[in-house]
Coordinates of C-alpha atoms in Angstrom, one line a residue:
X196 CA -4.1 -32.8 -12.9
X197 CA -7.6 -33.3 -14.0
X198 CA -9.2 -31.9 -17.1
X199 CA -12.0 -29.6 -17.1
X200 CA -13.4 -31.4 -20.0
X201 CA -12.5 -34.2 -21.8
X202 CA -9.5 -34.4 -24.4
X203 CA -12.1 -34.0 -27.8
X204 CA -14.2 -31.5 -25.9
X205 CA -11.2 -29.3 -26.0
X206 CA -9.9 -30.2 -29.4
X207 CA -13.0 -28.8 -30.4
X208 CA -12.7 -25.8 -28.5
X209 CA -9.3 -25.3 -29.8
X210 CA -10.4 -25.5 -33.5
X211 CA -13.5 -23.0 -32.9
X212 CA -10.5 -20.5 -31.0
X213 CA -8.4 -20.8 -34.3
X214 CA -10.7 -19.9 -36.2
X215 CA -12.0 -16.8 -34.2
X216 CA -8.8 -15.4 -33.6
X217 CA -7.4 -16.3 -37.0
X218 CA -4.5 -18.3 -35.6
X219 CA -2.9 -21.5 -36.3
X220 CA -4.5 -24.7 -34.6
X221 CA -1.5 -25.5 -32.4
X222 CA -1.0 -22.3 -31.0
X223 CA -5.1 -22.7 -30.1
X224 CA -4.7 -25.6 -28.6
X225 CA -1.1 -24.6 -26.4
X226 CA -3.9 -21.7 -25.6
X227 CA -5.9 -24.0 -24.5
X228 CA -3.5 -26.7 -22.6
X229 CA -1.8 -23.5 -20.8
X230 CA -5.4 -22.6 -19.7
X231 CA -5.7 -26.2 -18.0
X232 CA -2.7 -25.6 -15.6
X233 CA -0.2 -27.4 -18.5
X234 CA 3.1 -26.1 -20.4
X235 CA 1.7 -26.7 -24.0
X236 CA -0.7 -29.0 -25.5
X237 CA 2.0 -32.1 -25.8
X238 CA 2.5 -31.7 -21.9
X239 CA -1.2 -31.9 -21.8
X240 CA -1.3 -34.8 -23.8
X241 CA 1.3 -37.3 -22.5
X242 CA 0.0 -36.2 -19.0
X243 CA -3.1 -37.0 -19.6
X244 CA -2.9 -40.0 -21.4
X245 CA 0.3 -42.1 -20.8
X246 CA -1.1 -44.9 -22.9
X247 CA -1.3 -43.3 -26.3
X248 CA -1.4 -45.3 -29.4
X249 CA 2.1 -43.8 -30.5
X250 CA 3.6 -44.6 -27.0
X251 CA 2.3 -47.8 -27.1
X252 CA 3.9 -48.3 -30.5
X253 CA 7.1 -46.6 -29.3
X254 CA 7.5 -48.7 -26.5
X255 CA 7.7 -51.8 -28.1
X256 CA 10.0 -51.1 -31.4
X257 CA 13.9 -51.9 -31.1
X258 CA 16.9 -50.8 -33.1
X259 CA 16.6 -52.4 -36.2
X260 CA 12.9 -52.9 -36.5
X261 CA 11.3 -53.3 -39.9
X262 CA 7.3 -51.8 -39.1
X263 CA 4.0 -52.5 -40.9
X264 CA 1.5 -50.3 -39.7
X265 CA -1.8 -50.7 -41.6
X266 CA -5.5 -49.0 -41.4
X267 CA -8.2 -48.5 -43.6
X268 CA -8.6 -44.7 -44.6
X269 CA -9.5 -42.4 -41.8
X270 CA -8.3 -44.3 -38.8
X271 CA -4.9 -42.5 -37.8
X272 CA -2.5 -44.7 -40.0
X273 CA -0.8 -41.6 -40.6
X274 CA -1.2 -39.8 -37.5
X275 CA 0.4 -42.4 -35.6
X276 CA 3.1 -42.4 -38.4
X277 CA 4.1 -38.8 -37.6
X278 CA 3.6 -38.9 -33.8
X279 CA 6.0 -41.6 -33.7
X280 CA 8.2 -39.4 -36.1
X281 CA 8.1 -36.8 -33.6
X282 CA 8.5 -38.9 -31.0
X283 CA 11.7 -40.3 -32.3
X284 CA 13.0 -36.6 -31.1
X285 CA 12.7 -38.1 -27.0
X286 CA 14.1 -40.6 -28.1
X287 CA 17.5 -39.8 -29.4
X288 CA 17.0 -40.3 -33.0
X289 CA 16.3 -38.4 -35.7
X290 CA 13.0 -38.1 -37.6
X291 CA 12.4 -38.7 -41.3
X292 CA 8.6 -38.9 -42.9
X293 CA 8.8 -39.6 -46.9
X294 CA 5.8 -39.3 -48.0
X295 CA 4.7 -39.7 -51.8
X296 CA 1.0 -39.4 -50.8
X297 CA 0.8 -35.9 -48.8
X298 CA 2.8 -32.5 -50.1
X299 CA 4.8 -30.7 -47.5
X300 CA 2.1 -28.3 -46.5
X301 CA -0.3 -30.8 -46.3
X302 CA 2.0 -33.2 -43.6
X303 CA 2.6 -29.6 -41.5
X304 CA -1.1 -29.3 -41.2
X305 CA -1.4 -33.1 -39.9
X306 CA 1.5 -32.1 -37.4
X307 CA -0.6 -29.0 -36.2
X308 CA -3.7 -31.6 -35.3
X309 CA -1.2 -33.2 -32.9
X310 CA -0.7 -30.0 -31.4
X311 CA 2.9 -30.1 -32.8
X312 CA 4.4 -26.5 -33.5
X313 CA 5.9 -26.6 -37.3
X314 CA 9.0 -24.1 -36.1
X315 CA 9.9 -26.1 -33.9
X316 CA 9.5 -29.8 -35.0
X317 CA 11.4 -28.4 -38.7
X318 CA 14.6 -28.5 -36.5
X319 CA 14.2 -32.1 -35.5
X320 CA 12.2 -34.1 -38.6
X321 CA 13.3 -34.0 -42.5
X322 CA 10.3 -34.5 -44.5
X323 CA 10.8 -35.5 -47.9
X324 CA 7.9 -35.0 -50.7
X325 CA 10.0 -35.9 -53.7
X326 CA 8.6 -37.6 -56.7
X327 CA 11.8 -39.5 -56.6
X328 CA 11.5 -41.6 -53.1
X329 CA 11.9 -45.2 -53.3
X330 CA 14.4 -47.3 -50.9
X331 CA 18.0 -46.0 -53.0
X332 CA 16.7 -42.6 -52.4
X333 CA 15.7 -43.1 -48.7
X334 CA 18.9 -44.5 -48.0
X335 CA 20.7 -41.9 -49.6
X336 CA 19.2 -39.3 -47.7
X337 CA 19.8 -40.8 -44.7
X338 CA 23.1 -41.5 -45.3
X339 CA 24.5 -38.1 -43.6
X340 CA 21.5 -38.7 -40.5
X341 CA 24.0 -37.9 -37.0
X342 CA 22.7 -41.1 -34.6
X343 CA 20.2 -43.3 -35.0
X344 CA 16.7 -42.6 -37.7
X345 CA 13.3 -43.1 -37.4
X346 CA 11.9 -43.2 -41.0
X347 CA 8.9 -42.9 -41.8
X348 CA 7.3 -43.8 -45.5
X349 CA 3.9 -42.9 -46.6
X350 CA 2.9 -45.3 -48.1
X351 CA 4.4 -48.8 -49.3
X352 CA 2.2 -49.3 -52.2
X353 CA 3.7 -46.4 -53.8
X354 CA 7.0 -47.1 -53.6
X355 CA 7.4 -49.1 -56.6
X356 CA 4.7 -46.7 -58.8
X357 CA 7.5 -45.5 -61.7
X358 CA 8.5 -48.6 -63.8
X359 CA 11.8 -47.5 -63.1
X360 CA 12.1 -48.3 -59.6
X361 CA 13.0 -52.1 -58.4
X362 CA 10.1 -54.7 -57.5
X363 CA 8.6 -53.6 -54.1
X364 CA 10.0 -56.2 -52.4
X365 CA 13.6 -55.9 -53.3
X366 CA 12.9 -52.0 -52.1
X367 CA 11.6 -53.1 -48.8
X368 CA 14.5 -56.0 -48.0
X369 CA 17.0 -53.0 -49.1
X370 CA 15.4 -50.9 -46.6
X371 CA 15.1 -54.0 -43.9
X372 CA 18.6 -54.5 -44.3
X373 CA 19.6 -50.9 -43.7
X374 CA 17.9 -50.3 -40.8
X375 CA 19.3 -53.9 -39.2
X376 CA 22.7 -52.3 -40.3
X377 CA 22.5 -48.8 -39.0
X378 CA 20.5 -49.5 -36.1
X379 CA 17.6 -47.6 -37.7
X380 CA 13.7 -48.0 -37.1
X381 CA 11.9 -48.4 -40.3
X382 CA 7.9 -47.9 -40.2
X383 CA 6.2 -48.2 -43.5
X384 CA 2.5 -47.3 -43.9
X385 CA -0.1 -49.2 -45.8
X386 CA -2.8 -49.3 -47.1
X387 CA -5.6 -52.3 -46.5
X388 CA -8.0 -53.7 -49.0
X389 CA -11.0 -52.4 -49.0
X390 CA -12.9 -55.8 -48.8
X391 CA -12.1 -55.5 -45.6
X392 CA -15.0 -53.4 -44.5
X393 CA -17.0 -56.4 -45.7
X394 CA -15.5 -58.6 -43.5
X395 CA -16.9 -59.2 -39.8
X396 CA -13.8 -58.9 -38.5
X397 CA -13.0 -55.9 -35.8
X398 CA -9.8 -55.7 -36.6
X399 CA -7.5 -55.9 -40.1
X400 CA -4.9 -58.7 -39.8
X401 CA -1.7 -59.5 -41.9
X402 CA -4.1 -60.9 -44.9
X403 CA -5.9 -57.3 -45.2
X404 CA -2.7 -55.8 -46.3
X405 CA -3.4 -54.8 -50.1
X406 CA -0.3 -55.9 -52.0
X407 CA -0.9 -55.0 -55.8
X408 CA 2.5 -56.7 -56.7
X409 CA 4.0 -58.9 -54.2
X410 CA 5.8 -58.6 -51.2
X411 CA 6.9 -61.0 -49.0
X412 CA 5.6 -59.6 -45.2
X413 CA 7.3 -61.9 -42.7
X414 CA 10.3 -59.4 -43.5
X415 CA 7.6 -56.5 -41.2
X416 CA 9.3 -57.6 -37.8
X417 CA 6.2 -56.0 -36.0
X418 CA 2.6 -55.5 -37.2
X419 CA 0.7 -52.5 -35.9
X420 CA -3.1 -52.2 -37.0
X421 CA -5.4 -49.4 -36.0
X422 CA -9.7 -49.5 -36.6
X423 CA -11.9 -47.3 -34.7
X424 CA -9.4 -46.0 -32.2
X425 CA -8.2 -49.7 -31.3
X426 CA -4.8 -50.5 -32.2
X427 CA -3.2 -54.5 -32.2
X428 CA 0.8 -54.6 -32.3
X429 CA 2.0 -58.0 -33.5
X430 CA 5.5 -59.3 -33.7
X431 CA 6.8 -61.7 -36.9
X432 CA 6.9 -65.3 -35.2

């Protein structure tokens, strides 16, 4: 079915009909989606556009994947994170996003910019804001997940921020080894140096990743780096 306008044309039109009508920005843009001859705006979407960066990403990731996906600020790192957490949904597995950079509200509002509706995705994704999260406490919440998890963890510098919690390394190979376990998909978000913007590459790679304590990242089993709406998946040789 073909668009009367293109996708960011009617994002835009969708943010200026929120804010008229003094509605929330996903029930603008199922507004406008039903208003193009489509269901809601994630019919829209995935009809549209079968080749999105999160389907992409989807399509390649296995049971027991370990995943590094890594961006400079601004460029969908976590976007992709939580459209992969909602599509763990059609995928027969449970979504988890722990997230020690974002509060609750603020990770709602990201959702509502994929044109997710909060009510319903609350049913299918746990998001955890504690102050608390590091890999014993991920695990633990998972440990009554029903099926198969996708986790989610925004971001992997933090989790080793209280002196209390174990070097980020052992965290991540405690994590690596529970999804290989459980069957699990683990996608940890990070952050990338900033000397990076210096650099004439197009692209961060594996040596961008900003590690202020060490972590040893041949245990990331796929690579996923995003940069003005490109996106590069590599796989640990």
């Amino acid at each position: 079915m073909r668009l009367s306008s293109p996708i960011h044309t009617l994002k835009r039109q969708a943010k200026v009909l929120a804010r008229d009508n003094d509605i929330r920005l996903y029930e603008a843009l199922n507004q406008i989606a039903t208003q193009e001859g489509f269901r809601d705006w994630s019919h829209l979407a995935s009809s549209s556009s079968r080749a999105t960066p999160a389907n992409e990403t989807m399509s390649q990731l296995d049971p027991g994947d370990t995943v590094l996906i890594g961006a400079r600020p601004g460029h969908g790192k976590t976007l992709l994170g939580l459209e992969l957490a909602v599509l763990a949904g059609k995928n027969n597995r449970t979504g988890y996003v722990f997230s020690l950079d974002y509060n609750e509200r603020d990770i709602w509002d990201r959702f509502e910019k994929l044109g997710v509706d909060p009510k319903e995705q609350a049913r299918r994704i746990v998001i955890d804001t504690s102050d608390d999260i590091c890999a014993a406490h991920i695990i633990e919440r998972l440990g009554n997940t029903r099926g198969r998890a996708l986790v989610v963890v925004d971001y992997l510098q933090l989790l080793d921020q209280k002196r209390s919690n174990p070097p980020l390394e052992d965290q991540v190979r405690a994590l690596k080894t529970y999804a290989a376990e459980r069957g699990a998909i683990l996608v940890m978000i990070s952050q990338i140096d900033r000397a990076f913007e210096l650099s004439s590459s197009d692209m961060p790679r594996i040596e961008d990743i900003r590690l202020p304590n060490p972590v040893d990242l041949s245990l990331f089993d796929k690579r996923c780096f995003l940069h003005n709406g490109q996106i590069r998946i590599e796989m640990e040789a």
